[in-house]
Every structure is written in structure tokens, then in C-alpha cells.
Short mmCIF file of C-alpha atoms and ligand atoms in Angstrom, two decimals:
data_model
loop_
_atom_site.label_atom_id
_atom_site.label_comp_id
_atom_site.label_asym_id
_atom_site.label_seq_id
_atom_site.Cartn_x
_atom_site.Cartn_y
_atom_site.Cartn_z
CA MET O 1 -13.10 16.76 1.83
CA GLU O 2 -12.58 19.95 -0.15
CA THR O 3 -8.93 20.15 0.88
CA ILE O 4 -8.38 16.51 -0.03
CA LYS O 5 -9.47 17.31 -3.57
CA ASN O 6 -7.21 20.35 -3.76
CA TYR O 7 -4.23 18.29 -2.76
CA PHE O 8 -4.99 15.33 -5.04
CA PHE O 9 -2.34 16.08 -7.65
CA ARG O 10 0.26 17.11 -5.11
CA ASP O 11 -0.26 13.87 -3.19
CA MET O 12 -0.10 11.89 -6.40
CA GLY O 13 3.22 13.60 -7.13
CA VAL O 14 4.55 12.43 -3.76
CA MET O 15 3.40 8.88 -4.54
CA LEU O 16 4.99 9.03 -7.97
CA GLY O 17 8.25 10.29 -6.42
CA ARG O 18 8.15 7.39 -4.00
CA SER O 19 7.78 4.64 -6.56
CA MET O 20 10.21 6.28 -8.98
CA ARG O 21 12.77 5.96 -6.16
CA HIS O 22 11.86 2.28 -5.97
CA ILE O 23 12.54 1.92 -9.67
CA LEU O 24 15.78 3.88 -9.70
CA ARG O 25 17.05 1.86 -6.73
CA SER O 26 16.40 -1.38 -8.52
CA MET O 27 17.75 -0.63 -11.97
CA ASP O 28 17.87 -4.38 -12.44
CA THR O 29 14.11 -4.26 -13.04
CA ILE O 30 14.65 -1.97 -16.03
CA ILE O 31 17.31 -4.38 -17.27
CA THR O 32 15.07 -7.41 -16.68
CA VAL O 33 12.23 -5.71 -18.48
CA THR O 34 14.31 -4.73 -21.51
CA ILE O 35 16.73 -7.64 -21.82
CA THR O 36 14.26 -10.28 -23.04
CA PRO O 37 12.69 -8.10 -25.73
CA ILE O 38 16.16 -7.01 -26.85
CA ALA O 39 17.36 -10.63 -26.98
CA MET O 40 14.25 -11.52 -29.01
CA MET O 41 14.94 -8.66 -31.35
CA LEU O 42 18.50 -9.90 -31.88
CA LEU O 43 17.32 -13.46 -32.37
CA PHE O 44 14.60 -12.62 -34.86
CA VAL O 45 16.67 -10.12 -36.82
CA TYR O 46 19.93 -12.06 -37.02
CA VAL O 47 18.75 -15.70 -36.85
CA PHE O 48 15.19 -16.11 -38.11
CA GLY O 49 14.90 -12.81 -39.95
CA GLY O 50 16.51 -14.04 -43.14
CA ALA O 51 13.82 -16.69 -43.55
CA ILE O 52 10.87 -14.41 -42.84
CA GLN O 53 9.20 -12.71 -45.78
CA THR O 54 7.54 -9.38 -45.06
CA ASP O 55 6.49 -6.49 -47.21
CA MET O 56 9.32 -4.41 -45.72
CA ASP O 57 12.95 -4.76 -46.72
CA ASN O 58 14.14 -3.75 -43.24
CA TYR O 59 13.06 -6.49 -40.80
CA VAL O 60 13.99 -4.41 -37.70
CA ASN O 61 11.45 -1.85 -38.83
CA TYR O 62 8.87 -4.60 -39.19
CA LEU O 63 9.67 -6.16 -35.81
CA LEU O 64 10.06 -3.16 -33.51
CA PRO O 65 6.37 -2.42 -32.74
CA GLY O 66 5.78 -6.01 -31.53
CA ILE O 67 8.96 -5.94 -29.46
CA LEU O 68 7.82 -2.74 -27.77
CA LEU O 69 4.50 -4.33 -26.84
CA ILE O 70 6.29 -7.35 -25.37
CA ALA O 71 8.47 -5.01 -23.31
CA ILE O 72 5.40 -3.20 -21.95
CA ALA O 73 3.66 -6.49 -21.16
CA THR O 74 6.75 -7.53 -19.18
CA GLY O 75 7.00 -4.14 -17.51
CA ILE O 76 3.49 -4.10 -16.11
CA SER O 77 4.07 -7.32 -14.20
CA TYR O 78 6.36 -5.20 -11.99
CA THR O 79 3.50 -2.81 -11.34
CA ALA O 80 1.49 -5.73 -9.99
CA TYR O 81 4.53 -6.81 -7.99
CA ARG O 82 5.11 -3.38 -6.44
CA LEU O 83 1.46 -3.04 -5.49
CA PHE O 84 1.46 -6.49 -3.92
CA ILE O 85 4.57 -5.67 -1.88
CA ASP O 86 2.97 -2.43 -0.66
CA MET O 87 0.07 -4.35 0.76
CA GLN O 88 2.37 -6.89 2.37
CA GLN O 89 4.36 -4.19 4.11
CA GLY O 90 1.33 -2.50 5.57
CA ILE O 91 2.36 0.88 4.17
CA LEU O 92 -0.93 0.93 2.26
CA GLU O 93 -2.74 0.77 5.58
CA ARG O 94 -0.80 3.76 6.80
CA PHE O 95 -1.69 5.75 3.69
CA HIS O 96 -5.32 4.76 4.06
CA SER O 97 -5.45 6.00 7.63
CA MET O 98 -4.13 9.40 6.49
CA PRO O 99 -6.19 12.30 5.16
CA ILE O 100 -5.38 11.69 1.50
CA ALA O 101 -7.70 10.46 -1.23
CA ARG O 102 -7.37 6.69 -1.33
CA SER O 103 -7.08 6.58 -5.08
CA THR O 104 -3.86 8.65 -5.02
CA VAL O 105 -2.02 5.51 -3.95
CA LEU O 106 -3.24 3.61 -7.01
CA TRP O 107 -2.71 6.51 -9.38
CA GLY O 108 0.84 6.82 -8.07
CA HIS O 109 1.47 3.24 -9.15
CA VAL O 110 -0.23 3.80 -12.49
CA LEU O 111 1.84 6.90 -13.27
CA THR O 112 4.98 5.07 -12.24
CA SER O 113 4.07 2.29 -14.62
CA LEU O 114 3.76 4.83 -17.44
CA VAL O 115 7.11 6.44 -16.66
CA SER O 116 9.06 3.20 -16.20
CA ASN O 117 7.61 1.65 -19.35
CA ALA O 118 8.47 4.82 -21.25
CA ILE O 119 12.06 4.39 -20.09
CA SER O 120 12.20 0.78 -21.33
CA VAL O 121 10.60 1.75 -24.64
CA VAL O 122 13.24 4.44 -25.18
CA VAL O 123 16.05 2.00 -24.31
CA ILE O 124 14.73 -0.55 -26.80
CA ILE O 125 14.30 2.02 -29.55
CA LEU O 126 17.92 3.08 -29.01
CA VAL O 127 19.09 -0.52 -29.36
CA ALA O 128 16.92 -0.90 -32.46
CA LEU O 129 18.54 2.20 -33.96
CA ILE O 130 21.93 0.57 -33.52
CA MET O 131 20.55 -2.54 -35.22
CA GLY O 132 19.46 -0.54 -38.23
CA PHE O 133 15.98 0.67 -37.37
CA ARG O 134 15.14 3.76 -39.43
CA SER O 135 11.96 5.78 -39.50
CA SER O 136 10.72 8.44 -41.86
CA ALA O 137 7.94 9.43 -39.47
CA ASP O 138 7.34 13.09 -38.68
CA ILE O 139 6.89 14.54 -35.21
CA LEU O 140 3.11 14.15 -35.35
CA SER O 141 3.38 10.45 -36.13
CA TRP O 142 5.84 9.96 -33.28
CA VAL O 143 3.41 11.71 -30.95
CA ALA O 144 0.68 9.37 -32.16
CA VAL O 145 2.94 6.35 -31.55
CA ALA O 146 3.73 7.59 -28.04
CA GLY O 147 0.02 8.11 -27.41
CA ILE O 148 -0.93 4.61 -28.52
CA LEU O 149 1.87 3.03 -26.50
CA ALA O 150 0.76 5.06 -23.46
CA LEU O 151 -2.84 3.90 -23.90
CA PHE O 152 -1.68 0.30 -24.29
CA THR O 153 0.43 0.68 -21.12
CA LEU O 154 -2.52 2.15 -19.22
CA ALA O 155 -4.85 -0.63 -20.33
CA LEU O 156 -2.39 -3.31 -19.22
CA THR O 157 -1.51 -1.40 -16.04
CA TRP O 158 -5.10 -1.49 -14.82
CA ILE O 159 -5.10 -5.23 -15.46
CA ALA O 160 -1.89 -5.37 -13.44
CA VAL O 161 -3.59 -3.47 -10.62
CA ILE O 162 -6.33 -6.11 -10.46
CA ALA O 163 -3.68 -8.82 -10.34
CA GLY O 164 -1.60 -7.04 -7.71
CA LEU O 165 -4.60 -6.41 -5.47
CA SER O 166 -6.08 -9.88 -5.66
CA ALA O 167 -2.92 -12.00 -5.71
CA LYS O 168 -2.18 -14.32 -2.82
CA SER O 169 1.55 -14.61 -3.52
CA VAL O 170 4.35 -12.72 -5.25
CA ASP O 171 4.36 -15.23 -8.11
CA GLY O 172 0.62 -14.94 -8.51
CA ALA O 173 0.96 -11.17 -8.77
CA SER O 174 3.05 -11.40 -11.93
CA ALA O 175 1.83 -14.67 -13.50
CA PHE O 176 -1.09 -12.92 -15.22
CA SER O 177 1.31 -11.17 -17.58
CA TYR O 178 2.58 -14.35 -19.28
CA PRO O 179 -0.39 -14.81 -21.61
CA ILE O 180 -0.23 -11.11 -22.46
CA ILE O 181 3.47 -11.38 -23.28
CA PHE O 182 2.58 -14.31 -25.52
CA LEU O 183 -0.13 -12.48 -27.50
CA PRO O 184 2.25 -10.70 -29.91
CA PHE O 185 3.55 -14.09 -31.11
CA ILE O 186 0.10 -14.93 -32.45
CA SER O 187 -0.25 -11.66 -34.30
CA SER O 188 1.36 -9.91 -37.21
CA ALA O 189 4.17 -8.70 -34.91
CA PHE O 190 6.79 -11.18 -36.16
CA VAL O 191 5.41 -12.63 -39.37
CA PRO O 192 2.59 -11.55 -41.69
CA THR O 193 -0.66 -13.32 -40.79
CA GLU O 194 -1.09 -14.55 -44.42
CA SER O 195 1.36 -17.38 -43.69
CA MET O 196 -0.74 -18.79 -40.80
CA PRO O 197 -3.33 -21.61 -41.00
CA ALA O 198 -6.89 -20.29 -41.23
CA PRO O 199 -8.08 -20.62 -37.58
CA VAL O 200 -4.84 -19.16 -36.18
CA ARG O 201 -4.97 -16.43 -38.75
CA ALA O 202 -8.55 -15.59 -37.81
CA PHE O 203 -7.49 -15.22 -34.18
CA ALA O 204 -4.34 -13.30 -35.04
CA GLU O 205 -6.12 -10.80 -37.20
CA ASN O 206 -8.85 -10.10 -34.70
CA GLN O 207 -6.93 -9.79 -31.45
CA PRO O 208 -5.88 -6.39 -30.13
CA VAL O 209 -2.13 -6.71 -30.65
CA THR O 210 -2.36 -6.96 -34.45
CA SER O 211 -4.25 -3.71 -34.88
CA ILE O 212 -1.89 -1.92 -32.47
CA VAL O 213 1.21 -3.32 -34.19
CA GLU O 214 -0.11 -2.48 -37.66
CA THR O 215 -0.96 1.06 -36.58
CA ILE O 216 2.43 1.75 -35.03
CA ARG O 217 4.20 0.17 -38.00
CA ALA O 218 2.24 2.34 -40.43
CA LEU O 219 2.91 5.47 -38.43
CA LEU O 220 6.64 4.79 -38.18
CA SER O 221 7.01 4.11 -41.89
CA ASN O 222 4.88 7.06 -42.93
CA GLN O 223 2.13 4.90 -44.43
CA PRO O 224 -1.59 5.65 -44.16
CA VAL O 225 -2.99 4.08 -40.98
CA GLY O 226 -6.46 3.51 -42.40
CA ASN O 227 -9.03 1.93 -40.12
CA GLU O 228 -6.51 0.05 -37.99
CA ILE O 229 -5.87 3.05 -35.75
CA TRP O 230 -9.54 3.20 -34.74
CA VAL O 231 -9.61 -0.52 -34.06
CA ALA O 232 -6.43 -0.17 -32.00
CA LEU O 233 -7.78 2.79 -30.05
CA ALA O 234 -11.08 1.01 -29.42
CA TRP O 235 -9.24 -2.03 -28.04
CA CYS O 236 -6.96 0.03 -25.78
CA ILE O 237 -9.69 2.27 -24.41
CA GLY O 238 -12.16 -0.61 -24.07
CA ILE O 239 -9.72 -2.80 -22.12
CA MET O 240 -8.65 0.18 -20.05
CA LEU O 241 -12.18 1.08 -18.99
CA VAL O 242 -13.22 -2.46 -18.14
CA ALA O 243 -9.99 -3.15 -16.24
CA TYR O 244 -10.28 0.20 -14.44
CA ILE O 245 -13.78 -0.62 -13.20
CA PHE O 246 -12.71 -4.04 -11.93
CA ALA O 247 -9.51 -2.65 -10.41
CA MET O 248 -11.43 0.00 -8.49
CA ARG O 249 -13.86 -2.63 -7.28
CA ALA O 250 -11.00 -4.84 -6.11
CA TYR O 251 -9.42 -1.82 -4.41
CA LYS O 252 -12.61 -0.95 -2.52
CA LYS O 253 -12.86 -4.54 -1.38
CA ARG O 254 -9.32 -4.51 -0.05
CA GLY O 255 -9.47 -1.27 1.75
CA MET U 1 -7.72 21.32 25.91
CA LEU U 2 -10.30 20.46 28.53
CA GLN U 3 -9.30 17.62 30.76
CA ASN U 4 -12.71 15.98 30.68
CA GLU U 5 -13.08 16.19 26.93
CA ILE U 6 -13.76 12.81 25.32
CA ALA U 7 -11.39 11.76 22.54
CA ILE U 8 -12.96 8.41 21.70
CA SER U 9 -16.45 7.22 22.45
CA VAL U 10 -17.61 3.79 21.35
CA GLN U 11 -21.10 2.32 21.74
CA GLY U 12 -22.27 -1.17 20.91
CA LEU U 13 -19.63 -1.85 18.30
CA LYS U 14 -20.14 -5.15 16.49
CA LYS U 15 -18.12 -6.79 13.75
CA SER U 16 -18.09 -10.22 12.16
CA TYR U 17 -15.77 -11.63 9.54
CA LYS U 18 -17.98 -13.67 7.26
CA ASN U 19 -20.15 -15.34 9.88
CA ILE U 20 -17.64 -15.42 12.68
CA PRO U 21 -18.39 -12.76 15.29
CA VAL U 22 -15.24 -10.97 16.38
CA LEU U 23 -16.69 -7.98 18.24
CA THR U 24 -19.99 -8.60 19.99
CA GLY U 25 -20.78 -5.22 21.50
CA VAL U 26 -17.87 -3.05 22.53
CA ASP U 27 -18.36 0.09 24.64
CA PHE U 28 -15.75 2.40 26.10
CA GLN U 29 -14.62 6.00 26.32
CA VAL U 30 -11.19 7.56 26.22
CA LYS U 31 -10.47 10.93 27.78
CA ALA U 32 -8.52 13.44 25.75
CA GLY U 33 -4.90 13.71 26.79
CA SER U 34 -4.84 10.32 28.52
CA ILE U 35 -3.17 7.02 27.77
CA PHE U 36 -5.69 4.26 27.25
CA ALA U 37 -4.58 0.66 27.05
CA LEU U 38 -6.62 -2.07 25.45
CA LEU U 39 -5.46 -5.34 26.85
CA GLY U 40 -6.21 -8.72 25.39
CA SER U 41 -4.74 -12.00 24.30
CA ASN U 42 -4.20 -13.16 20.70
CA GLY U 43 -7.32 -12.96 18.62
CA ALA U 44 -9.28 -10.99 21.23
CA GLY U 45 -10.20 -8.33 18.68
CA LYS U 46 -7.74 -5.53 19.52
CA THR U 47 -6.58 -4.93 15.96
CA THR U 48 -10.15 -5.10 14.72
CA ILE U 49 -11.12 -2.31 17.12
CA VAL U 50 -8.12 -0.21 16.06
CA LYS U 51 -8.90 -0.71 12.38
CA ILE U 52 -12.49 0.35 12.84
CA LEU U 53 -11.54 3.45 14.82
CA THR U 54 -8.93 4.45 12.24
CA THR U 55 -11.48 4.06 9.40
CA LEU U 56 -9.69 1.12 7.77
CA LEU U 57 -12.62 -1.18 8.46
CA LYS U 58 -16.37 -0.57 8.72
CA GLN U 59 -18.30 -1.78 11.72
CA ASP U 60 -21.42 -3.87 11.24
CA GLU U 61 -23.34 -2.24 14.08
CA GLY U 62 -22.86 0.38 16.74
CA SER U 63 -21.29 3.79 16.57
CA ALA U 64 -18.02 5.44 17.39
CA PHE U 65 -16.86 9.03 17.61
CA VAL U 66 -13.20 9.94 17.31
CA ASN U 67 -12.32 13.51 18.25
CA ASN U 68 -16.06 14.17 18.01
CA PHE U 69 -16.28 13.00 14.41
CA ASP U 70 -18.52 10.08 13.53
CA ILE U 71 -16.28 7.43 11.98
CA ALA U 72 -19.11 6.27 9.72
CA SER U 73 -20.25 9.60 8.31
CA ASN U 74 -17.10 11.67 8.63
CA PRO U 75 -14.06 9.45 8.06
CA GLY U 76 -12.15 12.26 6.33
CA ASN U 77 -12.12 14.43 9.44
CA VAL U 78 -11.25 11.44 11.60
CA ARG U 79 -8.18 10.76 9.45
CA GLN U 80 -7.21 14.40 9.67
CA SER U 81 -7.01 14.24 13.45
CA ILE U 82 -5.38 10.85 14.09
CA SER U 83 -2.44 8.74 13.15
CA LEU U 84 -1.92 5.01 13.24
CA THR U 85 1.05 2.82 13.99
CA GLY U 86 -0.27 -0.56 12.99
CA GLN U 87 0.65 -3.91 14.49
CA PHE U 88 3.14 -4.60 11.73
CA ALA U 89 5.67 -1.91 10.89
CA ALA U 90 4.41 0.17 7.98
CA VAL U 91 7.59 1.77 6.70
CA ASP U 92 8.82 1.89 3.13
CA GLU U 93 11.83 -0.41 3.21
CA VAL U 94 13.35 0.88 0.01
CA LEU U 95 13.43 4.47 1.24
CA THR U 96 15.77 5.78 3.93
CA GLY U 97 14.45 6.76 7.33
CA ARG U 98 14.63 10.41 6.39
CA GLU U 99 12.85 9.89 3.07
CA ASN U 100 10.08 7.99 4.83
CA LEU U 101 9.50 10.91 7.19
CA VAL U 102 9.72 13.56 4.46
CA MET U 103 7.19 11.59 2.40
CA ILE U 104 4.68 11.50 5.26
CA ALA U 105 5.28 15.19 6.04
CA LYS U 106 4.55 16.06 2.41
CA LEU U 107 1.41 13.95 2.44
CA ARG U 108 0.33 15.83 5.55
CA HIS U 109 0.99 19.04 3.60
CA LEU U 110 3.37 20.52 6.13
CA SER U 111 5.28 23.58 5.00
CA ASN U 112 8.74 22.36 6.07
CA PRO U 113 8.92 18.59 5.58
CA HIS U 114 12.71 18.37 5.83
CA GLN U 115 12.84 20.25 9.12
CA VAL U 116 10.08 18.05 10.53
CA ALA U 117 11.99 14.93 9.45
CA ASP U 118 15.23 16.18 11.05
CA ASP U 119 13.50 16.93 14.33
CA LEU U 120 11.80 13.57 14.55
CA LEU U 121 14.96 11.68 13.61
CA LYS U 122 16.73 13.40 16.46
CA ARG U 123 13.89 12.88 18.89
CA LEU U 124 13.73 9.14 18.23
CA GLY U 125 17.49 8.65 18.11
CA LEU U 126 17.64 7.80 14.42
CA THR U 127 19.89 10.61 13.23
CA ASP U 128 22.87 8.32 12.62
CA ALA U 129 20.79 5.89 10.59
CA ALA U 130 18.78 8.61 8.84
CA ASP U 131 20.26 8.05 5.41
CA ARG U 132 20.28 4.28 5.41
CA ARG U 133 17.51 2.30 3.82
CA ALA U 134 14.88 1.18 6.29
CA SER U 135 15.43 -2.41 5.17
CA THR U 136 18.78 -2.31 7.00
CA TYR U 137 17.20 -1.24 10.32
CA SER U 138 16.89 -3.52 13.32
CA GLY U 139 13.42 -4.35 14.62
CA GLY U 140 13.66 -1.68 17.30
CA MET U 141 14.85 1.00 14.90
CA ARG U 142 12.13 0.12 12.44
CA ARG U 143 9.54 0.42 15.18
CA ARG U 144 10.90 3.81 16.21
CA LEU U 145 10.79 4.99 12.60
CA ASP U 146 7.25 3.65 12.36
CA ILE U 147 6.26 5.63 15.45
CA ALA U 148 8.13 8.70 14.19
CA MET U 149 6.07 8.54 10.99
CA SER U 150 2.95 8.63 13.12
CA LEU U 151 4.16 11.71 14.99
CA VAL U 152 4.54 13.77 11.82
CA GLY U 153 2.13 16.68 11.91
CA LYS U 154 1.44 16.33 15.66
CA PRO U 155 -1.93 14.56 15.49
CA GLN U 156 -4.16 14.95 18.57
CA LEU U 157 -4.70 11.22 18.88
CA ILE U 158 -2.31 8.38 18.20
CA PHE U 159 -3.19 4.72 17.84
CA LEU U 160 -0.42 2.26 18.62
CA ASP U 161 -1.28 -1.37 17.95
CA GLU U 162 1.07 -3.52 20.03
CA PRO U 163 3.92 -1.02 19.78
CA THR U 164 6.40 -3.13 21.74
CA THR U 165 5.69 -6.65 20.51
CA GLY U 166 8.91 -8.24 19.34
CA LEU U 167 11.17 -5.63 20.93
CA ASP U 168 13.88 -6.37 23.46
CA PRO U 169 13.46 -4.91 26.97
CA GLU U 170 15.67 -1.94 26.24
CA ALA U 171 13.82 -1.00 23.06
CA ARG U 172 10.56 -1.51 24.91
CA ILE U 173 11.55 0.99 27.59
CA GLU U 174 12.53 3.41 24.79
CA VAL U 175 9.02 3.15 23.34
CA TRP U 176 7.45 3.57 26.78
CA LYS U 177 9.41 6.77 27.24
CA ILE U 178 8.13 8.12 23.91
CA VAL U 179 4.55 7.26 24.80
CA LYS U 180 4.83 9.00 28.18
CA GLU U 181 6.34 12.07 26.52
CA LEU U 182 3.48 12.21 24.06
CA ALA U 183 0.88 12.10 26.77
CA GLY U 184 2.85 14.70 28.69
CA ASN U 185 2.43 17.03 25.72
CA GLY U 186 -1.33 16.53 25.67
CA THR U 187 -1.60 13.91 22.92
CA THR U 188 -4.15 11.19 23.49
CA VAL U 189 -2.63 7.73 23.15
CA PHE U 190 -4.69 4.63 22.44
CA LEU U 191 -2.52 1.55 22.64
CA THR U 192 -3.11 -2.15 22.57
CA THR U 193 -0.92 -4.67 24.25
CA GLN U 194 -0.71 -8.27 25.33
CA TYR U 195 1.63 -7.31 28.14
CA LEU U 196 -0.06 -6.64 31.43
CA GLU U 197 3.04 -4.96 32.71
CA GLU U 198 2.96 -2.52 29.83
CA ALA U 199 -0.59 -1.48 30.60
CA GLU U 200 0.34 -1.11 34.26
CA GLN U 201 3.35 1.01 33.40
CA LEU U 202 1.73 3.38 30.94
CA ALA U 203 -2.00 3.58 31.05
CA ASP U 204 -4.28 5.97 32.86
CA ARG U 205 -7.14 3.65 32.09
CA ILE U 206 -7.15 0.02 31.05
CA ALA U 207 -9.83 -1.97 29.30
CA ILE U 208 -9.63 -5.71 28.95
CA VAL U 209 -11.11 -7.13 25.78
CA HIS U 210 -11.95 -10.79 25.77
CA LYS U 211 -13.92 -12.71 23.16
CA GLY U 212 -15.12 -9.55 21.46
CA ARG U 213 -16.27 -7.68 24.57
CA ILE U 214 -14.80 -5.29 27.06
CA ILE U 215 -15.12 -7.38 30.17
CA VAL U 216 -13.77 -4.76 32.52
CA SER U 217 -12.34 -1.27 32.39
CA GLY U 218 -11.07 1.32 34.80
CA THR U 219 -7.93 2.71 36.36
CA LEU U 220 -5.34 0.30 37.66
CA ALA U 221 -6.49 1.03 41.21
CA GLU U 222 -10.09 0.28 40.29
CA LEU U 223 -9.14 -2.97 38.63
CA LYS U 224 -7.16 -3.99 41.66
CA LYS U 225 -10.22 -3.43 43.86
CA LEU U 226 -12.15 -5.91 41.75
CA PHE U 227 -9.86 -8.64 42.91
CA PRO U 228 -11.07 -10.39 46.05
CA PRO U 229 -8.20 -9.79 48.47
CA ALA U 230 -9.45 -12.08 51.29
CA LYS U 231 -7.20 -15.06 50.81
CA VAL U 232 -4.02 -13.09 50.36
CA GLU U 233 -4.29 -10.83 53.41
CA TYR U 234 -1.52 -12.39 55.42
CA ILE U 235 0.91 -12.51 52.50
CA GLU U 236 0.88 -8.73 52.16
CA LYS U 237 1.26 -8.74 48.44
CA GLN U 238 -0.65 -6.61 45.98
CA PRO U 239 -2.31 -8.61 43.22
CA THR U 240 -0.61 -8.08 39.89
CA LEU U 241 -2.64 -7.14 36.92
CA GLU U 242 -1.91 -10.56 35.54
CA GLU U 243 -3.72 -12.18 38.44
CA ILE U 244 -6.64 -9.80 38.03
CA PHE U 245 -6.80 -10.61 34.37
CA LEU U 246 -6.78 -14.35 34.90
CA ALA U 247 -9.27 -14.14 37.75
CA ILE U 248 -11.73 -12.11 35.71
CA ILE U 249 -11.44 -14.32 32.67
CA GLY U 250 -11.91 -17.36 34.87
CA LYS U 251 -15.08 -15.86 36.34
CA LYS U 252 -16.53 -15.05 32.92
CA GLU U 253 -15.79 -18.53 31.73
CA GLU U 254 -17.85 -20.02 34.59
CA ASN U 255 -20.95 -17.93 33.79
N1 ATP T 301 -9.63 -10.43 7.61
C1 ATP T 301 -10.08 -11.37 8.48
N2 ATP T 301 -10.86 -12.38 8.05
C2 ATP T 301 -11.33 -13.31 8.92
N3 ATP T 301 -11.07 -13.31 10.23
C3 ATP T 301 -10.29 -12.33 10.73
C4 ATP T 301 -9.75 -11.30 9.87
N4 ATP T 301 -9.02 -10.46 10.63
C5 ATP T 301 -9.10 -10.94 11.88
N5 ATP T 301 -9.85 -12.05 11.95
C6 ATP T 301 -10.17 -12.82 13.18
O1 ATP T 301 -10.74 -11.94 14.12
C7 ATP T 301 -10.29 -12.24 15.42
C8 ATP T 301 -9.74 -10.99 16.07
O2 ATP T 301 -8.59 -10.57 15.35
P1 ATP T 301 -7.72 -9.33 15.77
O3 ATP T 301 -6.65 -9.21 14.77
O4 ATP T 301 -8.61 -8.17 15.99
O5 ATP T 301 -7.14 -9.82 17.16
P2 ATP T 301 -5.99 -9.17 18.05
O6 ATP T 301 -6.57 -8.96 19.40
O7 ATP T 301 -5.43 -7.98 17.38
O8 ATP T 301 -4.94 -10.35 18.11
P3 ATP T 301 -3.34 -10.29 18.14
O9 ATP T 301 -2.95 -10.06 19.55
O10 ATP T 301 -2.93 -11.64 17.68
O11 ATP T 301 -2.90 -9.21 17.20
C9 ATP T 301 -9.30 -13.37 15.28
O12 ATP T 301 -9.93 -14.56 15.63
C10 ATP T 301 -8.94 -13.36 13.83
O13 ATP T 301 -8.66 -14.67 13.38
MG1 MG T 302 -3.62 -7.48 16.65
#
């Protein structure tokens, strides 16, 4: 058992290498993940944007945080998909019969999710730059943005792991992500919540996406983040822990 | 390695799925360095036995020792000393044959994974297809790759769950040759099969599992003695294993 522990990170590296190959050999997944958020960004900036009143004069700046969250929510459905396929192919059984810690397999998928979502986030930010996105944020703020996006990705990834492990079909493995993709629409991601009817507004202002969007927006425009950052962090870490516990339970049950 | 050393020892193994009993008390022993065939029809419980012995599944009752390690209390050491080729090919279809082997060699922490992969590709006649994705392999090639992945790291004991099901006669003979070579080099082979001929061809000892029990076990010669030869004396024909199998099952059914 001692040796298994010593090799944990090395084994995880092998697992990460494996699923990164999967991603690089299906670049279409990166395109699928980024194309919808980019199309939305174009649509909102060039079609609806003129009619939307925000407290920022640059609507791309206002919109980008929400778009990034949508991209991540789309991206994690592929994590569920890849995990599901692994179980179908029986390769998981082979790994489990080998002298490696069982959780390395899961962590490999989780790390891959982080890396592939980071790639899509970078692609989208590049497109946003072309569309006029500008930020006055300093390095520290960018690091904070990266950290929050990573936490958000991790939280959703563990939900994806539950879905991937307990799904009965390929479609089932990714269906769970639709409501998550929809959440940013009922938040301050596209329009300020002040314009919404009271009950919708109450929901919008108290769901996780709003605090995350507000925090990232503040960081990118060099504004004080206030309390929002703590609310955002609490949501991300809370969801992550709960999802992690259920994911591990589902994993034990499978294997 | 001592000839009379015991590689697998199973006592009173029981397993139910939900409330359906699948194994109702399985006992047998496998000598180190021998080929042991577990013979049984669909649903007899072969895969269940393999999964328990390879630590993928926990038994409800009974005990089993694999290479002298208790599967219940010492699964880590069991995994260290075995490898499994499951009933359904467990290869990574997105990776090439070579990458599959290198991955397993790395997970087994061998010092020269690429050399190990080259050697196995050559040994199993996959050198020409080494750099093609496994998804393009024929059934026979995939099976050979699957077996090659189990040979990485030269485990003392190899489990092969129906290694030739779905293969054409030529590919089947290929696999038989590999199994004989393995045993020739001192590896213990535990295989399951539905083909009586396969057990006859390969195994030093054969056990027939039927309705969750080992109903008979022994060498081919011993099994043949169990068959009442009286009525066939003047035909001068040895009973085939198939006849023995059907006769024994028939007898059990009457009791
Ligand atoms: N996960 C499961 N849940 C419920 N029943 C199961 C499960 N796995 C196997 N069984 C049942 O247990 C019995 C034995 O299955 P097992 O797979 O061990 O048979 P087998 O001898 O390997 O058959 P085959 O030759 O078809 O591979 C079967 O009746 C099967 O339906
Ligand atoms: Mg089976």
C-alpha cells in the first residue's frame, strides 16, 4: 500500500496524459464546447446588446464572465461522457484490477476537465478580445479570476462525475448539464437583475452564478469585489464538497 | 517456483446479486505454473468468479487466496501479482496499440515502458499495426492487444475470461499458442471458456461450474474416467469432453 501512495501522482499523470490524448484527438469537442458560447456572445453583443442597459459602456466586458461560465458548463458534460465511455469499454475494470489507487482514474478525469476547460476559456477570451473586450485588471486579479473559474470547473466536474458514473446511456450522461447551462440566463450574466420581475429577481440574485459573475466582472474591471467574492467562493467550495462526497460514493458503488 | 505451490485456493465462495444466488459454494485449487480452465455455459457464474478473484467484486461468504494473499484483507498485494483480461476487450480505442501498452507499462512502474511495448507488439504480431488506433483493429487484433496489455510486467498469474469468444478459428489457435507459451514460462493461467474443446486443448486441470457450483474438477483423464464407458465399448471411441459435460449435468439435474 505504501508504494501505491508513492506512485499516486505519477499514476495520475499517466491518466491525465491518456485523456489529454483523447481531447487532442477529438478537437471537435473543443470546437463544440466553444462555438455555442461564442455564437451567444456575437448574438448578444451585435444583436441584443444595443437594447440592453448596463452600468458598463462596453457590453462585451459585461457579458464575458457569463459566457465563460456557460462554456464551462458545456465543457463538463464531456467529462461525464468520457467517464461513461470508459466504463462501457471495460478499461476501468482493467485499471481497477491493477495495483494503482482507484481514485487516480477519477482524478485523471478531473484534471483533464480542468485543462480542457482552461483551453476553451482561453479561446473564448481571445475571441472576446477581437470583439473589443478590454480589461484593466492587474496580474493578481487575473490570478483570482483563474482561481474562481478553476473552482467553478471543479465543482461542476464533480457533479459531472456523478452523472457519468450513474448514467444508463450516453445521452443521460450529458443531459444533467442542460439546467446548469441555463442558470446564467437567470442571473446578472446578460442583463442587470433590476429589470426582472420580483420573484425571478429574487432567484437570480441568490443563485450561485450571479455572485460568481459579479465577482469576475469586478475583478476584470478593477472594481472592489466586496462581499460577492466570499459568497462566490462559498458556493463553489460548498457545491464541490457535496458533489465530491456523492461522486466518491457512486464510484465505490460501481467498483 | 515449486511445482506443488498453490496459486489460487478458494473455499466456500458465495455470491448473490440482490437476492438471486449466483455462486452457492465454490471450492477449487489451482497449482502454480499450470493452466486451469473453468468451463461453464452462459450465466454459470464464470465471470463472477473471475471478478471476485481479481478483487473487482466482493464475495458474500467464503474465502479465497491468490498467490497466498487473502483477497478480502489484502487486495493490494493480489493486484500486484495478477493481471486480468476481462470478457470484453478492455483497450483504449482512441490510443494506438503501442500507446495502450506504454500506458500500462507506466502504470506498472516499469523502468523501460517503450521497450516493453515494442517487445510485446512483436511477440503478439502487432508490430505493423502498432501505430494505428485500436478502434481500427479487427476483433482478433483487439483481443491480442488486450492480452498483450495483461502480459506487461510479467505477472505470475493471468486471468483470461473467455479469451477466444468471438474469434475465428485461426485467431483462436493464435491465442491458444500464447497461452501455452505463458504456461511454458511458468506463468499460472486461469481461463474460462464455453468451449469444451478449448479446455481439452489447453488445460492441465478443468473444473465445470454449473448453477453456481463446481460440479466436477480434475484432469482430462480423470474426467473421462467419470464417464460410464459400458455402452460404448464396442464402438471403440473415447468420450469427448462434451459428452462428459452433458452426462454430468444430466445426472445433477435428476438428483
Ligand atoms: N451485476 C449483476 N447484477 C445482477 N445479476 C448479475 C450481475 N452480473 C451477473 N449477474 C447474473 O449472474 C449470473 C452469472 O453471471 P456471470 O457473468 O458470472 O456468468 P458467466 O458464466 O460469465 O456467463 P457468460 O458465459 O455469459 O459470460 C447470471 O445469471 C447473470 O445474469
Ligand atoms: Mg462471463
